[in-house]
Amino acid sequence: MHGDTILLMTFVLALVAAFAGGMIARALRLPPIVGYLVGGLVVGPFTPGFSGDSHAMNQLAEVGVMFMMFGTGLHFSFKDLNEVKGIAVPGAILQIALGTVAGYALALAFGWEPAAGIMLGLSVSIASTVVLIKNLTDAGLYQSRGGRIATGWLIVEDLATVVILVVLPVVFGPGEVTPAQLASELALALVKTVAFVALMLVVGSRLLPWLLAKIARFCPRELFQLAVVVIALGTALAAATLFDLSFALGAFLAGVVVGTSKLSHRVAAEAIPFQDLFSIIFFASVGMMVNPATLTAHLGQLVALVALIMLGKWFINMALGALFSAGVRTSLTIAAGLSQIGEFSFIIGQTGMALGVLSADQYSLILGGAVVSIALNSFVFKLVDPLTSRLERSSLARVYERRARVIEPPKEGMRDHVVVVGYGHAGTYVAEVLKDLDVPCLVVERDLPVAEEAEEAGLPVLVGDAANSEILAHAHLEHARVLVIAVAAEGAAEIIAREAREAAPGLRIVARADTQDGVEALVAAGVDDLVRPELEGGIELMRHTLVDLGYRPRQIQSYANDLRESGYAALGDNGRAERQRAFGHLIASLSELELHWVEVGERCPMAGCTLAKLDLRARTGANAVALRRGGELELFLDATTVLRAGDLVGLMGTAEQLEAAETLLNG
């Protein structure tokens, strides 16, 4: 077979195997990453059957790393890094040092040469940004404080890797190296890095957004898509060829610069398909590099290495979290995210082989440790919530939270208040309106910085995870009027609803749901009212579309009722769906009625009289149903309503009746 044919078959079969592996993993309730890795292993050169071109797949995987880092840069800014620099920068440096020492000690225990031990230690100390972002996103922690710190932490590690890759050939290359030569090489690498970063921030931040704006305005969509690809890959290529930096770092900085553009959301939307596809290729390519025979022959060493990567690094990062008082949840998120190794570890291992420091078997062991740690890393994230609950109740919590800002607990004896769980976008809107209406509101938020924002807004706050702690016991639910569950995670919302219903059987509970299954689960958990944001948004889009097409309000409301009936079917168990339909039909019928507005004239003899004295209906046949005064609208008028000069009265009746009423009121 020709090389081109083998490459094409490798690419296609790797995708097919990754798809099949992902489907099987999902059926077994395993993370899809595991399926992608196994799929790559199946079509790799070390398993029976088709022997794929792993080298060519590695090249495609490099493209996947670029797109992943470009996407990370789009949602990351130097402002974010500046906010977390107090933990991310020293934490990353200390973790590299401690991880290298631990890996070096393990290599000596294996009987490796000291130089090989240094290579193993450096490989172990560097985690994969691609894996981190993927697992943070899947766990819903990417925008959390722990997620932001972990991302900044790995960006610092990526920058440190640039220095490491410069130092390794100088130190382990042929011939002796003087301190002056080492200092010179490091200085040159530092100058190149600073020059590239400065070029991107000064020139790129102006040129790239301007270029994208021009392309978006004057070119078709496919050219805009191509521009996004060219910017991501072109900047990465320029970083590697002109400045001797990594492709990943160049793509990341391109994303940071483009992220300042007004078109950043559109750019992200165009880049996501490439990012997702090539990230799958990346994981499949990692699976292809593994030689099961080598790993089986060194199974004991593999187990020890994986233990160091997943347990040793976890304890190191938890210790650093305590050192910097990062907080319990934040420390656990960082420790979970960094308990793996990936693409930069491969590069360091390949450098070690090129320099003759690592053997093929030793490099295969590093690959095996990477594959196993990547496959298991997503399971570590599942431990964040239960471990947070345990640690927050232990004496260790004081160590992690000692520098954290102390939020005053809400006063005892709160009554007739509304409890809002989750101070995200939805929870913020609810809390702001309640505050304006002078309705007592208590916010429950697990993320400390977000909780601080709520406190700064003047709201009483409880800090903790309502789904995995005893925090609801302090929310005085038995005396509350309503519980609003504004968290996006349906599983967490279900747990909160069940506990709240058990604590306060008569409490009204309002929650949000994203799926029909979520609606059914939350109703079963005791939720009284539900909102599906995407469904409601779709109904409003439909409503505006049909209005523009000239359809009558009754028809539009009928469609809206049908959509809500299917979307909230589970609420029909308690009759709520029927009440919603009845209310909708009422609104639709009122929408077809046009009110005739008449101003009460200055010379009207009835100005200052009540509706009872005016006796408008008996004198004209028209009914007064609404009143506008000073920008305020009043509905459901009664006989005691007083009319004043300048008021606008909303009337209903026939044309003759309305004309007679207008003559009377105009005076």
PDB file of C-alpha atoms in Angstrom, residues 32-153:
ATOM      1  CA  PRO A  32     -15.804   9.056  26.332  1.00  0.00           C
ATOM      2  CA  ILE A  33     -12.053   9.712  26.597  1.00  0.00           C
ATOM      3  CA  VAL A  34     -11.575   6.099  27.675  1.00  0.00           C
ATOM      4  CA  GLY A  35     -13.312   4.940  24.502  1.00  0.00           C
ATOM      5  CA  TYR A  36     -11.183   7.217  22.315  1.00  0.00           C
ATOM      6  CA  LEU A  37      -7.977   5.876  23.884  1.00  0.00           C
ATOM      7  CA  VAL A  38      -9.038   2.234  23.480  1.00  0.00           C
ATOM      8  CA  GLY A  39     -10.125   2.939  19.896  1.00  0.00           C
ATOM      9  CA  GLY A  40      -6.657   4.280  19.118  1.00  0.00           C
ATOM     10  CA  LEU A  41      -5.069   1.242  20.744  1.00  0.00           C
ATOM     11  CA  VAL A  42      -7.137  -1.110  18.540  1.00  0.00           C
ATOM     12  CA  VAL A  43      -5.908   0.439  15.265  1.00  0.00           C
ATOM     13  CA  GLY A  44      -2.372   1.042  16.525  1.00  0.00           C
ATOM     14  CA  PRO A  45       0.747  -0.743  15.267  1.00  0.00           C
ATOM     15  CA  PHE A  46       1.091  -2.868  18.424  1.00  0.00           C
ATOM     16  CA  THR A  47      -2.204  -4.762  18.190  1.00  0.00           C
ATOM     17  CA  PRO A  48      -3.335  -7.469  15.710  1.00  0.00           C
ATOM     18  CA  GLY A  49      -5.066  -6.449  12.514  1.00  0.00           C
ATOM     19  CA  PHE A  50      -4.582  -3.190  10.665  1.00  0.00           C
ATOM     20  CA  SER A  51      -1.316  -1.434  11.558  1.00  0.00           C
ATOM     21  CA  GLY A  52      -1.920   2.314  11.535  1.00  0.00           C
ATOM     22  CA  ASP A  53       0.650   5.021  10.897  1.00  0.00           C
ATOM     23  CA  SER A  54       1.044   6.378  14.430  1.00  0.00           C
ATOM     24  CA  HIS A  55       3.603   8.981  13.334  1.00  0.00           C
ATOM     25  CA  ALA A  56       1.154  10.545  10.870  1.00  0.00           C
ATOM     26  CA  MET A  57      -1.600  10.480  13.490  1.00  0.00           C
ATOM     27  CA  ASN A  58       0.730  12.271  15.886  1.00  0.00           C
ATOM     28  CA  GLN A  59       1.031  15.081  13.348  1.00  0.00           C
ATOM     29  CA  LEU A  60      -2.750  15.369  13.171  1.00  0.00           C
ATOM     30  CA  ALA A  61      -2.910  15.196  16.958  1.00  0.00           C
ATOM     31  CA  GLU A  62      -0.579  18.186  17.107  1.00  0.00           C
ATOM     32  CA  VAL A  63      -3.203  20.099  15.121  1.00  0.00           C
ATOM     33  CA  GLY A  64      -5.755  19.023  17.731  1.00  0.00           C
ATOM     34  CA  VAL A  65      -3.566  20.393  20.511  1.00  0.00           C
ATOM     35  CA  MET A  66      -3.324  23.697  18.641  1.00  0.00           C
ATOM     36  CA  PHE A  67      -7.095  24.012  18.292  1.00  0.00           C
ATOM     37  CA  MET A  68      -7.656  23.053  21.926  1.00  0.00           C
ATOM     38  CA  MET A  69      -5.161  25.657  23.098  1.00  0.00           C
ATOM     39  CA  PHE A  70      -6.632  28.250  20.719  1.00  0.00           C
ATOM     40  CA  GLY A  71     -10.077  27.608  22.208  1.00  0.00           C
ATOM     41  CA  THR A  72      -8.639  27.846  25.715  1.00  0.00           C
ATOM     42  CA  GLY A  73      -7.078  31.195  24.862  1.00  0.00           C
ATOM     43  CA  LEU A  74     -10.412  32.509  23.537  1.00  0.00           C
ATOM     44  CA  HIS A  75     -11.958  32.089  26.977  1.00  0.00           C
ATOM     45  CA  PHE A  76      -8.859  33.063  28.954  1.00  0.00           C
ATOM     46  CA  SER A  77      -7.236  36.434  29.418  1.00  0.00           C
ATOM     47  CA  PHE A  78      -4.182  37.819  31.123  1.00  0.00           C
ATOM     48  CA  LYS A  79      -6.637  39.498  33.466  1.00  0.00           C
ATOM     49  CA  ASP A  80      -7.789  36.011  34.531  1.00  0.00           C
ATOM     50  CA  LEU A  81      -4.179  34.921  35.003  1.00  0.00           C
ATOM     51  CA  ASN A  82      -3.462  38.089  36.968  1.00  0.00           C
ATOM     52  CA  GLU A  83      -6.382  37.338  39.296  1.00  0.00           C
ATOM     53  CA  VAL A  84      -5.045  33.869  40.119  1.00  0.00           C
ATOM     54  CA  LYS A  85      -1.302  34.577  39.856  1.00  0.00           C
ATOM     55  CA  GLY A  86      -0.838  34.485  43.645  1.00  0.00           C
ATOM     56  CA  ILE A  87      -1.597  30.747  43.597  1.00  0.00           C
ATOM     57  CA  ALA A  88      -1.034  29.671  39.978  1.00  0.00           C
ATOM     58  CA  VAL A  89       2.502  30.998  39.489  1.00  0.00           C
ATOM     59  CA  PRO A  90       4.230  29.831  42.687  1.00  0.00           C
ATOM     60  CA  GLY A  91       2.065  26.700  42.765  1.00  0.00           C
ATOM     61  CA  ALA A  92       3.111  25.649  39.263  1.00  0.00           C
ATOM     62  CA  ILE A  93       6.799  26.280  39.962  1.00  0.00           C
ATOM     63  CA  LEU A  94       6.760  24.377  43.261  1.00  0.00           C
ATOM     64  CA  GLN A  95       4.766  21.520  41.761  1.00  0.00           C
ATOM     65  CA  ILE A  96       7.240  21.113  38.896  1.00  0.00           C
ATOM     66  CA  ALA A  97      10.096  21.029  41.403  1.00  0.00           C
ATOM     67  CA  LEU A  98       8.406  18.580  43.781  1.00  0.00           C
ATOM     68  CA  GLY A  99       7.070  16.398  40.962  1.00  0.00           C
ATOM     69  CA  THR A 100      10.503  16.207  39.368  1.00  0.00           C
ATOM     70  CA  VAL A 101      12.081  15.163  42.663  1.00  0.00           C
ATOM     71  CA  ALA A 102       9.400  12.505  43.221  1.00  0.00           C
ATOM     72  CA  GLY A 103       9.793  11.149  39.686  1.00  0.00           C
ATOM     73  CA  TYR A 104      13.580  11.134  40.012  1.00  0.00           C
ATOM     74  CA  ALA A 105      13.341   9.135  43.243  1.00  0.00           C
ATOM     75  CA  LEU A 106      10.981   6.625  41.607  1.00  0.00           C
ATOM     76  CA  ALA A 107      13.342   6.222  38.622  1.00  0.00           C
ATOM     77  CA  LEU A 108      16.258   5.487  40.947  1.00  0.00           C
ATOM     78  CA  ALA A 109      14.076   2.873  42.643  1.00  0.00           C
ATOM     79  CA  PHE A 110      13.542   1.332  39.182  1.00  0.00           C
ATOM     80  CA  GLY A 111      17.320   1.202  38.728  1.00  0.00           C
ATOM     81  CA  TRP A 112      17.438   3.878  36.016  1.00  0.00           C
ATOM     82  CA  GLU A 113      20.390   6.157  35.382  1.00  0.00           C
ATOM     83  CA  PRO A 114      20.226   9.599  37.084  1.00  0.00           C
ATOM     84  CA  ALA A 115      19.825  11.377  33.731  1.00  0.00           C
ATOM     85  CA  ALA A 116      16.864   9.139  32.845  1.00  0.00           C
ATOM     86  CA  GLY A 117      15.468   9.822  36.310  1.00  0.00           C
ATOM     87  CA  ILE A 118      15.495  13.560  35.631  1.00  0.00           C
ATOM     88  CA  MET A 119      13.639  12.969  32.367  1.00  0.00           C
ATOM     89  CA  LEU A 120      11.019  10.854  34.123  1.00  0.00           C
ATOM     90  CA  GLY A 121      10.645  13.446  36.871  1.00  0.00           C
ATOM     91  CA  LEU A 122      10.127  16.277  34.375  1.00  0.00           C
ATOM     92  CA  SER A 123       7.626  14.184  32.392  1.00  0.00           C
ATOM     93  CA  VAL A 124       5.649  13.414  35.539  1.00  0.00           C
ATOM     94  CA  SER A 125       5.621  17.029  36.726  1.00  0.00           C
ATOM     95  CA  ILE A 126       3.910  18.470  33.608  1.00  0.00           C
ATOM     96  CA  ALA A 127       0.165  17.894  33.232  1.00  0.00           C
ATOM     97  CA  SER A 128      -1.843  18.081  29.995  1.00  0.00           C
ATOM     98  CA  THR A 129      -3.761  21.302  29.365  1.00  0.00           C
ATOM     99  CA  VAL A 130      -5.898  19.543  26.743  1.00  0.00           C
ATOM    100  CA  VAL A 131      -7.034  16.869  29.205  1.00  0.00           C
ATOM    101  CA  LEU A 132      -7.561  19.447  31.940  1.00  0.00           C
ATOM    102  CA  ILE A 133      -9.842  21.646  29.816  1.00  0.00           C
ATOM    103  CA  LYS A 134     -11.807  18.636  28.579  1.00  0.00           C
ATOM    104  CA  ASN A 135     -12.444  17.238  32.052  1.00  0.00           C
ATOM    105  CA  LEU A 136     -13.111  20.635  33.648  1.00  0.00           C
ATOM    106  CA  THR A 137     -15.716  21.326  30.968  1.00  0.00           C
ATOM    107  CA  ASP A 138     -17.350  17.909  31.342  1.00  0.00           C
ATOM    108  CA  ALA A 139     -17.487  18.350  35.124  1.00  0.00           C
ATOM    109  CA  GLY A 140     -18.938  21.870  34.811  1.00  0.00           C
ATOM    110  CA  LEU A 141     -15.951  23.361  36.659  1.00  0.00           C
ATOM    111  CA  TYR A 142     -14.222  25.270  33.858  1.00  0.00           C
ATOM    112  CA  GLN A 143     -15.543  28.680  34.985  1.00  0.00           C
ATOM    113  CA  SER A 144     -15.225  27.943  38.711  1.00  0.00           C
ATOM    114  CA  ARG A 145     -12.448  29.503  40.768  1.00  0.00           C
ATOM    115  CA  GLY A 146     -10.652  26.164  40.960  1.00  0.00           C
ATOM    116  CA  GLY A 147     -10.985  25.739  37.201  1.00  0.00           C
ATOM    117  CA  ARG A 148      -9.563  29.206  36.516  1.00  0.00           C
ATOM    118  CA  ILE A 149      -6.627  28.619  38.874  1.00  0.00           C
ATOM    119  CA  ALA A 150      -5.918  25.165  37.416  1.00  0.00           C
ATOM    120  CA  THR A 151      -5.972  26.605  33.889  1.00  0.00           C
ATOM    121  CA  GLY A 152      -3.639  29.441  34.869  1.00  0.00           C
ATOM    122  CA  TRP A 153      -1.453  26.923  36.699  1.00  0.00           C
TER     123      TRP A 153
END
